[in-house]
Amino acid sequence: MPIATINPATGETLKTFDALAAEVVEAKLARATAAFATYRLTSFADRAGWLRAAADILDAESDQVALLMTTEMGKTVAAAKAEVGKCAAGCRYYAEHAEALLADEPADAAAVKAVEAYTRYQPLGPVLAVMPWNYPLWQAMRFAAPALMAGNVGLLKHASNVPQTAMYMEELFRRAGFPADVFQTLLIGSDLVEGILRDPRVVAATLTGSTPAGRSVAGICGEMLKPTVLELGGSDPFVVMPSADLDRAADVAVTARTQNNGQSCIAAKRFLVHQSVATEWTRIFVEKMQALVVGDPTEDETDVGPVANESGVSDLEDLVADAVAKGARVLCGGTRLDQPGCYYPPTVLCDVTDEMEIWSEEAFGPVAVVRTFADLDEAVRLANDTQFGLGSNFWTDDPVEQDRFVRDAQAGMVFLNGMTASYPELPFGGVKNSGYGRELSGHGIREFCNTKTAWRGGATGRVRSGRGPPGA
């Protein structure tokens, strides 16, 4: 895939970039290693000041950064502005809380026959982040903000269709005052990733992307004994029980399925509705999906913009065609729009069965499948009938049913009467083929830290416990 900005709303190639030569990549790795040697010793106060400055820049440049993302991958300008704001908020969260999240943790010294015992979190070094295009700023930032506050340095290999957003990230941290080479963007093809992962100077990796890509990175890093965090695909269930507020559930379902033009790992994709309310709920849902405005993502009235590229449209066409050939009914949409650009309309399929690819594969676009169930046991079984386990949505006012879903859902996240979302305050990640490890919250910032035990016995010498920088 070429490294280029190709506007998915028009198909026009706006700008192309040459991949970095091997010697340039080598120089960047050397500079990252040198930067870590001193950056790890900087104070939390300094790091927080730089990260707050980055947040201020994002707020000031929100309009232009949003338009850049819209141009590169097609999200609506409104969604892009919200993404910029979320990144600024994420920066401020870690600037405020990182020191407490990484504070030394006292242990029971007497139990381990010590005068003093505690745990200290220290940074690992240069971390490679392999990131996707669908949330080009937020997904990179939810790695970068905690990693930099922990004292690590970052190397970003972004998706090839968002190169200008990737370069903006590097420039942002430089302008915010972070020391040189603490965060660098690598404009490279996927062919160079393995070599970087095997380089001993790169100590860990994180990837957001497909399950095959995750297996590849995990396999290489496993061989090299390097830690990884993987956030992979999702086919999130959206379960509607009889006690649910049907109008509210249908309204949220539309957003949950079409957010980011339907291109989100945590977007609800499989809508499971109790048979007693299925006819009414599906009618409301379809009406709301049909009412969405599809068009130019730079226009304020647009609800759904284009899919990011031609291959994405083809994938949706294939999944829908397979389902229809095997008996699914199209309640709305179902055919690519006859206009320039990568447009696929909001689509709802019913009468979906296990044999259809769309039941087991992730549809990365505004295509929803509706399936009914008879009771709570069947609802849980269908919700878990997927290779993925990222997020899940359950709509019920029954506390017993809520507890059952939280207990039995095979997912990293369970949202009751609401839409799966990411927050800096909550851990984010999945199970099964949706990956492992967690981003965000205290769990995320510690993923790329050495959890170091400190034990002191006797009265000779002293290991000082405190809230110094994690690299001290």
Coordinates of C-alpha atoms in Angstrom, one line a residue:
M1 CA 0.0 0.0 0.0
P2 CA 1.4 3.4 -0.9
I3 CA 2.0 6.0 1.8
A4 CA -0.4 8.6 0.7
T5 CA -3.3 10.8 1.5
I6 CA -6.2 9.6 -0.7
N7 CA -9.5 11.4 0.0
P8 CA -12.1 8.7 0.3
A9 CA -14.9 11.1 -0.4
T10 CA -13.6 11.7 -3.9
G11 CA -10.9 9.1 -4.6
E12 CA -8.4 11.8 -5.3
T13 CA -4.8 11.2 -4.3
L14 CA -3.7 14.5 -2.6
K15 CA -0.2 13.8 -1.4
T16 CA 2.3 10.9 -1.5
F17 CA 5.3 10.2 0.6
D18 CA 8.4 8.1 0.1
A19 CA 9.0 5.4 2.7
L20 CA 12.0 6.0 5.0
A21 CA 15.2 4.3 3.9
A22 CA 16.7 1.7 6.1
E23 CA 19.5 4.0 7.2
V24 CA 17.1 6.7 8.2
V25 CA 15.1 4.2 10.3
E26 CA 18.4 3.1 11.9
A27 CA 19.2 6.7 12.8
K28 CA 15.8 7.2 14.4
L29 CA 16.2 4.1 16.5
A30 CA 19.6 5.3 17.7
R31 CA 18.2 8.7 18.6
A32 CA 15.2 7.1 20.5
T33 CA 17.7 5.0 22.5
A34 CA 19.8 8.0 23.3
A35 CA 16.7 10.1 24.2
F36 CA 15.5 7.4 26.7
A37 CA 18.7 7.5 28.6
T38 CA 18.0 11.0 29.8
Y39 CA 14.2 11.2 29.4
R40 CA 13.6 8.4 31.9
L41 CA 15.2 10.7 34.6
T42 CA 12.9 13.7 34.0
S43 CA 10.4 14.6 36.7
F44 CA 6.7 13.9 36.6
A45 CA 6.2 17.7 36.8
D46 CA 8.2 18.3 33.7
R47 CA 6.4 15.5 31.7
A48 CA 3.0 16.8 32.9
G49 CA 3.8 20.3 31.8
W50 CA 4.8 19.2 28.3
L51 CA 1.7 17.0 28.0
R52 CA -0.6 19.8 29.1
A53 CA 1.0 22.0 26.5
A54 CA 0.2 19.4 23.9
A55 CA -3.4 19.4 25.0
D56 CA -3.5 23.2 24.7
I57 CA -2.1 23.0 21.1
L58 CA -4.7 20.4 20.2
D59 CA -7.5 22.7 21.5
A60 CA -6.1 25.7 19.6
E61 CA -5.7 23.7 16.4
S62 CA -8.9 21.6 16.6
D63 CA -10.5 22.8 13.4
Q64 CA -7.5 22.2 11.2
V65 CA -6.5 18.9 12.7
A66 CA -10.1 17.7 12.4
L67 CA -10.2 18.6 8.7
L68 CA -6.9 16.8 8.2
M69 CA -8.3 13.5 9.6
T70 CA -11.5 13.9 7.6
T71 CA -9.5 14.4 4.4
E72 CA -7.3 11.4 5.1
M73 CA -9.9 8.8 6.3
G74 CA -13.4 10.2 5.8
K75 CA -14.9 10.6 9.3
T76 CA -17.3 13.5 9.6
V77 CA -15.8 16.8 10.7
A78 CA -18.0 16.7 13.8
A79 CA -16.6 13.3 14.7
A80 CA -13.1 14.5 14.0
K81 CA -13.4 17.5 16.2
A82 CA -14.7 15.3 19.0
E83 CA -11.7 13.1 18.5
V84 CA -9.3 16.0 18.9
G85 CA -11.1 17.1 22.1
K86 CA -10.8 13.5 23.4
C87 CA -7.1 13.5 22.8
A88 CA -6.7 16.8 24.7
A89 CA -8.7 15.4 27.6
G90 CA -6.6 12.2 27.6
C91 CA -3.4 14.2 27.8
R92 CA -4.7 16.2 30.7
Y93 CA -5.9 13.1 32.5
Y94 CA -2.5 11.5 32.5
A95 CA -0.7 14.8 33.2
E96 CA -2.8 15.0 36.3
H97 CA -2.9 11.4 37.5
A98 CA 0.3 9.6 36.2
E99 CA 2.4 10.3 39.3
A100 CA -0.3 8.8 41.6
L101 CA -0.9 5.9 39.3
L102 CA 2.8 5.1 39.3
A103 CA 3.5 5.9 42.9
D104 CA 5.5 3.3 44.9
E105 CA 3.2 0.7 46.5
P106 CA 4.2 -0.3 50.1
A107 CA 4.1 -4.1 50.9
D108 CA 3.7 -5.8 54.2
A109 CA 7.4 -5.6 55.2
A110 CA 7.0 -7.8 58.3
A111 CA 5.4 -10.6 56.3
V112 CA 8.5 -10.7 54.0
K113 CA 11.0 -10.3 56.9
A114 CA 12.1 -6.8 55.8
V115 CA 12.5 -3.4 57.3
E116 CA 10.9 -2.0 54.2
A117 CA 9.4 -3.5 51.1
Y118 CA 7.6 -1.9 48.2
T119 CA 6.9 -2.0 44.4
R120 CA 8.2 0.7 42.0
Y121 CA 7.1 1.2 38.4
Q122 CA 9.9 2.1 36.0
P123 CA 9.8 2.7 32.2
L124 CA 11.1 0.1 29.8
G125 CA 12.5 2.1 27.0
P126 CA 11.6 2.7 23.3
V127 CA 8.2 1.2 22.5
L128 CA 6.9 0.6 18.9
A129 CA 3.2 1.5 18.3
V130 CA 1.6 0.1 15.2
M131 CA -1.6 2.0 14.8
P132 CA -4.6 1.9 12.4
W133 CA -6.4 4.6 10.5
N134 CA -9.9 4.7 11.9
Y135 CA -9.2 6.9 14.9
P136 CA -5.8 8.2 13.6
L137 CA -5.2 10.6 16.5
W138 CA -6.9 9.0 19.5
Q139 CA -5.6 5.5 19.1
A140 CA -2.1 6.8 18.8
M141 CA -2.6 9.3 21.7
R142 CA -4.0 6.6 24.1
F143 CA -0.7 4.9 23.7
A144 CA 1.5 8.0 23.7
A145 CA 0.1 10.0 26.6
P146 CA 0.5 7.2 29.3
A147 CA 3.7 5.9 27.7
L148 CA 5.4 9.3 27.8
M149 CA 4.2 10.1 31.3
A150 CA 5.7 6.8 32.5
G151 CA 9.1 7.8 31.1
N152 CA 9.1 5.6 27.9
V153 CA 9.8 6.9 24.5
G154 CA 7.6 6.2 21.5
L155 CA 8.1 5.1 17.9
L156 CA 4.9 5.4 15.8
K157 CA 4.3 3.2 12.7
H158 CA 1.0 4.5 11.6
A159 CA -1.4 3.3 8.8
S160 CA -0.2 4.2 5.3
N161 CA -3.3 6.2 4.5
V162 CA -3.0 8.7 7.3
P163 CA 0.7 9.9 6.9
Q164 CA 0.0 13.6 7.6
T165 CA -1.8 12.8 10.9
A166 CA 1.1 10.6 11.8
M167 CA 3.6 13.4 11.2
Y168 CA 1.4 15.9 13.1
M169 CA 1.8 13.7 16.2
E170 CA 5.5 13.9 16.1
E171 CA 5.4 17.7 15.5
L172 CA 2.8 18.1 18.3
F173 CA 5.0 16.6 21.0
R174 CA 8.1 18.5 19.8
R175 CA 6.2 21.8 19.8
A176 CA 4.8 21.0 23.3
G177 CA 8.4 21.0 24.7
F178 CA 9.2 17.3 25.0
P179 CA 12.9 16.6 24.5
A180 CA 14.0 15.8 21.0
D181 CA 13.4 12.3 19.7
V182 CA 11.1 11.2 22.6
F183 CA 8.4 10.6 20.1
Q184 CA 9.1 9.9 16.5
T185 CA 7.0 8.9 13.5
L186 CA 8.3 6.2 11.1
L187 CA 6.9 6.6 7.6
I188 CA 7.5 3.0 6.6
G189 CA 5.8 0.1 5.0
S190 CA 4.8 -3.0 6.9
D191 CA 7.8 -4.8 5.5
L192 CA 10.1 -3.1 7.9
V193 CA 8.1 -3.7 11.0
E194 CA 9.5 -7.2 11.8
G195 CA 13.1 -5.9 11.7
I196 CA 12.2 -3.1 14.1
L197 CA 10.5 -5.5 16.5
R198 CA 13.6 -7.7 16.4
D199 CA 15.9 -4.8 17.1
P200 CA 17.1 -5.1 20.8
R201 CA 16.8 -1.3 21.2
V202 CA 13.0 -1.6 20.9
V203 CA 11.8 -3.2 24.1
A204 CA 8.1 -3.6 23.6
A205 CA 5.2 -3.1 21.2
T206 CA 1.6 -2.2 21.0
L207 CA -0.7 -2.8 18.0
T208 CA -4.3 -1.9 17.3
G209 CA -5.5 -3.7 14.1
S210 CA -6.6 -7.0 12.7
T211 CA -6.3 -10.3 14.4
P212 CA -3.8 -11.6 11.7
A213 CA -1.6 -8.5 12.3
G214 CA -1.8 -9.1 16.1
R215 CA -0.7 -12.7 15.7
S216 CA 2.3 -11.6 13.6
V217 CA 3.4 -9.0 16.1
A218 CA 2.8 -11.3 19.1
G219 CA 4.7 -14.1 17.5
I220 CA 7.8 -12.0 16.8
C221 CA 7.7 -10.3 20.2
G222 CA 7.1 -13.7 21.9
E223 CA 10.2 -15.1 20.2
M224 CA 12.2 -12.0 21.3
L225 CA 10.6 -12.1 24.8
K226 CA 9.2 -8.6 24.5
P227 CA 5.9 -7.5 26.1
T228 CA 3.0 -6.5 23.8
V229 CA -0.4 -5.0 24.1
L230 CA -2.9 -6.0 21.4
E231 CA -6.3 -4.4 20.7
L232 CA -7.7 -6.3 17.7
G233 CA -11.0 -6.7 16.0
G234 CA -14.5 -6.9 17.5
S235 CA -18.0 -8.0 16.6
D236 CA -19.8 -6.5 19.6
P237 CA -23.2 -7.8 20.6
F238 CA -26.0 -5.3 21.4
V239 CA -28.6 -7.2 23.4
V240 CA -32.1 -5.9 23.9
M241 CA -34.3 -7.5 26.6
P242 CA -38.1 -6.9 27.0
S243 CA -37.6 -4.5 29.9
A244 CA -35.4 -2.2 27.9
D245 CA -36.5 1.3 26.8
L246 CA -37.0 0.4 23.2
D247 CA -36.8 4.0 21.8
R248 CA -33.7 4.8 23.7
A249 CA -32.1 1.5 22.9
A250 CA -32.8 1.9 19.1
D251 CA -31.5 5.5 19.2
V252 CA -28.2 4.5 20.8
A253 CA -28.0 1.4 18.5
V254 CA -27.9 3.7 15.5
T255 CA -25.0 5.7 16.9
A256 CA -23.3 2.5 18.2
R257 CA -23.4 1.0 14.7
T258 CA -22.6 4.1 12.5
Q259 CA -20.1 5.9 14.7
N260 CA -17.0 6.8 12.6
N261 CA -18.9 5.7 9.5
G262 CA -19.3 2.2 11.0
Q263 CA -15.5 1.8 11.2
S264 CA -14.8 1.1 14.9
C265 CA -13.7 -2.1 16.6
I266 CA -16.1 -1.3 19.5
A267 CA -19.0 -0.5 17.3
A268 CA -22.0 -2.7 18.0
K269 CA -22.4 -5.0 15.0
R270 CA -24.7 -7.9 16.0
F271 CA -28.1 -6.7 17.4
L272 CA -29.8 -9.5 19.4
V273 CA -33.4 -8.7 20.3
H274 CA -35.8 -10.7 22.4
Q275 CA -38.5 -12.1 20.2
S276 CA -41.3 -10.5 22.2
V277 CA -40.1 -7.0 21.3
A278 CA -38.1 -7.7 18.1
T279 CA -40.8 -6.5 15.6
E280 CA -41.3 -3.1 17.3
W281 CA -37.6 -2.5 18.1
T282 CA -36.4 -3.4 14.6
R283 CA -39.0 -1.1 13.0
I284 CA -37.7 1.8 15.1
F285 CA -34.1 0.9 14.4
V286 CA -34.6 0.7 10.6
E287 CA -36.5 4.0 10.5
K288 CA -33.7 5.7 12.3
M289 CA -31.0 4.1 10.1
Q290 CA -32.9 5.1 7.0
A291 CA -33.1 8.7 8.2
L292 CA -29.3 9.2 8.4
V293 CA -27.8 11.6 5.9
V294 CA -25.0 10.1 3.9
G295 CA -22.7 12.5 2.1
D296 CA -19.7 14.8 2.1
P297 CA -18.0 14.4 5.6
T298 CA -17.1 18.1 5.6
E299 CA -20.7 19.2 5.6
D300 CA -22.4 19.8 8.9
E301 CA -25.6 18.0 8.0
T302 CA -23.8 14.7 7.1
D303 CA -24.3 11.8 9.6
V304 CA -22.3 9.2 7.7
G305 CA -19.4 9.8 5.4
P306 CA -17.5 7.4 3.2
V307 CA -15.7 4.2 4.1
A308 CA -12.0 4.8 4.2
N309 CA -11.0 3.0 1.0
E310 CA -12.1 0.9 -1.9
S311 CA -11.2 -2.4 -0.3
G312 CA -13.5 -1.5 2.6
V313 CA -16.4 -1.1 0.3
S314 CA -15.6 -4.3 -1.5
D315 CA -15.5 -6.2 1.8
L316 CA -18.9 -4.9 2.8
E317 CA -20.4 -5.8 -0.6
D318 CA -19.0 -9.3 -0.3
L319 CA -20.4 -9.9 3.2
V320 CA -23.9 -8.6 2.3
A321 CA -24.0 -10.6 -0.9
D322 CA -23.0 -13.8 0.9
A323 CA -25.7 -13.2 3.6
V324 CA -28.4 -12.5 1.0
A325 CA -27.5 -15.5 -1.0
K326 CA -27.9 -17.6 2.1
G327 CA -31.3 -16.2 3.0
A328 CA -30.8 -12.9 4.8
R329 CA -33.3 -10.1 4.1
V330 CA -32.2 -6.5 3.5
L331 CA -34.4 -4.1 5.5
C332 CA -32.6 -1.0 4.3
G333 CA -29.5 -0.1 2.3
G334 CA -27.5 -3.1 1.0
T335 CA -26.1 -1.5 -2.2
R336 CA -23.1 0.7 -2.7
L337 CA -24.2 4.3 -3.6
D338 CA -23.8 5.2 -7.2
Q339 CA -21.5 8.2 -6.8
P340 CA -17.8 9.1 -6.7
G341 CA -16.1 8.1 -3.5
C342 CA -16.2 5.1 -1.2
Y343 CA -19.8 5.4 0.0
Y344 CA -21.8 2.5 1.5
P345 CA -25.2 3.3 3.0
P346 CA -26.5 2.4 6.5
T347 CA -27.7 -1.2 6.1
V348 CA -29.8 -3.5 8.2
L349 CA -30.0 -7.3 7.6
C350 CA -32.4 -9.7 9.3
D351 CA -32.9 -13.5 9.2
V352 CA -29.1 -13.9 9.8
T353 CA -27.8 -17.4 10.5
D354 CA -24.6 -19.0 11.7
E355 CA -23.7 -20.0 8.1
M356 CA -23.4 -16.5 6.9
E357 CA -19.9 -14.9 6.9
I358 CA -21.3 -11.6 8.4
W359 CA -22.2 -13.5 11.6
S360 CA -18.6 -14.6 12.2
E361 CA -16.6 -11.9 10.5
E362 CA -16.3 -8.2 11.5
A363 CA -18.2 -5.9 9.2
F364 CA -16.1 -2.7 9.2
G365 CA -18.7 -0.2 7.9
P366 CA -22.3 0.8 8.6
V367 CA -23.9 -2.7 8.3
A368 CA -26.0 -4.1 11.1
V369 CA -27.4 -7.6 11.5
V370 CA -30.5 -8.3 13.6
R371 CA -31.2 -11.7 15.2
T372 CA -33.9 -12.7 17.7
F373 CA -33.7 -15.0 20.7
A374 CA -36.2 -16.6 23.0
D375 CA -34.7 -16.3 26.5
L376 CA -31.8 -15.1 28.6
D377 CA -29.7 -18.3 28.1
E378 CA -30.0 -18.0 24.3
A379 CA -29.1 -14.3 24.5
V380 CA -25.9 -15.0 26.4
R381 CA -25.0 -17.9 24.0
L382 CA -25.5 -15.8 20.9
A383 CA -23.6 -12.8 22.4
N384 CA -20.6 -15.1 23.0
D385 CA -20.9 -16.9 19.7
T386 CA -18.0 -15.1 18.1
Q387 CA -14.2 -15.3 17.9
F388 CA -14.0 -11.8 19.3
G389 CA -14.4 -10.5 22.8
L390 CA -13.9 -6.7 22.8
G391 CA -17.0 -4.8 24.0
S392 CA -20.6 -5.7 24.6
N393 CA -23.8 -3.8 25.2
F394 CA -26.8 -5.1 27.2
W395 CA -30.1 -3.3 27.6
T396 CA -32.3 -4.4 30.5
D397 CA -33.7 -2.9 33.6
D398 CA -33.6 -6.2 35.5
P399 CA -30.8 -6.3 38.0
V400 CA -30.6 -10.1 37.9
E401 CA -30.2 -10.0 34.1
Q402 CA -27.6 -7.2 34.4
D403 CA -25.5 -9.3 36.8
R404 CA -25.8 -12.3 34.6
F405 CA -24.5 -10.4 31.6
V406 CA -21.6 -8.9 33.5
R407 CA -20.7 -12.3 34.8
D408 CA -21.0 -14.4 31.6
A409 CA -20.2 -12.0 28.7
Q410 CA -17.0 -13.1 27.1
A411 CA -15.7 -9.6 26.6
G412 CA -13.2 -7.1 28.0
M413 CA -15.9 -4.5 28.5
V414 CA -19.6 -4.7 29.4
F415 CA -21.8 -1.6 29.1
L416 CA -25.3 -1.8 30.5
N417 CA -28.0 0.4 29.0
G418 CA -25.3 2.4 27.1
M419 CA -22.8 2.3 24.3
T420 CA -19.3 0.9 24.5
A421 CA -16.8 3.7 24.6
S422 CA -13.3 4.4 25.8
Y423 CA -12.4 6.7 28.7
P424 CA -9.0 7.5 30.2
E425 CA -10.4 6.5 33.6
L426 CA -11.3 2.9 32.5
P427 CA -9.2 0.0 31.2
F428 CA -9.7 -0.7 27.5
G429 CA -9.1 -4.0 25.8
G430 CA -10.5 -7.5 25.0
V431 CA -10.2 -11.2 25.2
K432 CA -10.3 -14.1 22.8
N433 CA -9.3 -12.9 19.3
S434 CA -9.8 -9.3 20.3
G435 CA -6.3 -9.3 21.9
Y436 CA -4.8 -9.0 25.4
G437 CA -3.4 -6.4 27.7
R438 CA -5.1 -3.1 28.5
E439 CA -4.9 0.5 27.4
L440 CA -5.9 3.6 29.4
S441 CA -6.4 3.9 33.2
G442 CA -3.8 2.8 35.7
H443 CA -3.7 -0.7 34.0
G444 CA -2.7 0.9 30.7
I445 CA 0.1 3.1 32.0
R446 CA 1.7 0.2 33.8
E447 CA 1.7 -2.1 30.7
F448 CA 5.1 -0.8 29.6
C449 CA 6.6 -0.5 33.1
N450 CA 9.0 -2.8 35.0
T451 CA 7.1 -3.7 38.1
K452 CA 10.2 -3.7 40.3
T453 CA 10.3 -5.2 43.8
A454 CA 12.4 -3.4 46.4
W455 CA 13.3 -5.2 49.7
R456 CA 15.5 -3.8 52.5
G457 CA 16.6 -5.8 55.5
G458 CA 18.8 -4.9 58.4
A459 CA 20.0 -1.4 59.3
T460 CA 22.8 -1.0 56.8
G461 CA 21.9 1.3 53.9
R462 CA 18.5 2.4 52.9
V463 CA 16.4 2.1 49.8
R464 CA 14.3 5.3 49.7
S465 CA 10.7 4.8 48.9
G466 CA 8.8 7.8 47.5
R467 CA 7.1 9.3 44.5
G468 CA 10.2 10.1 42.4
P469 CA 10.2 9.7 38.7
P470 CA 9.7 6.1 37.7
G471 CA 13.1 6.0 36.1
A472 CA 14.9 7.3 39.1

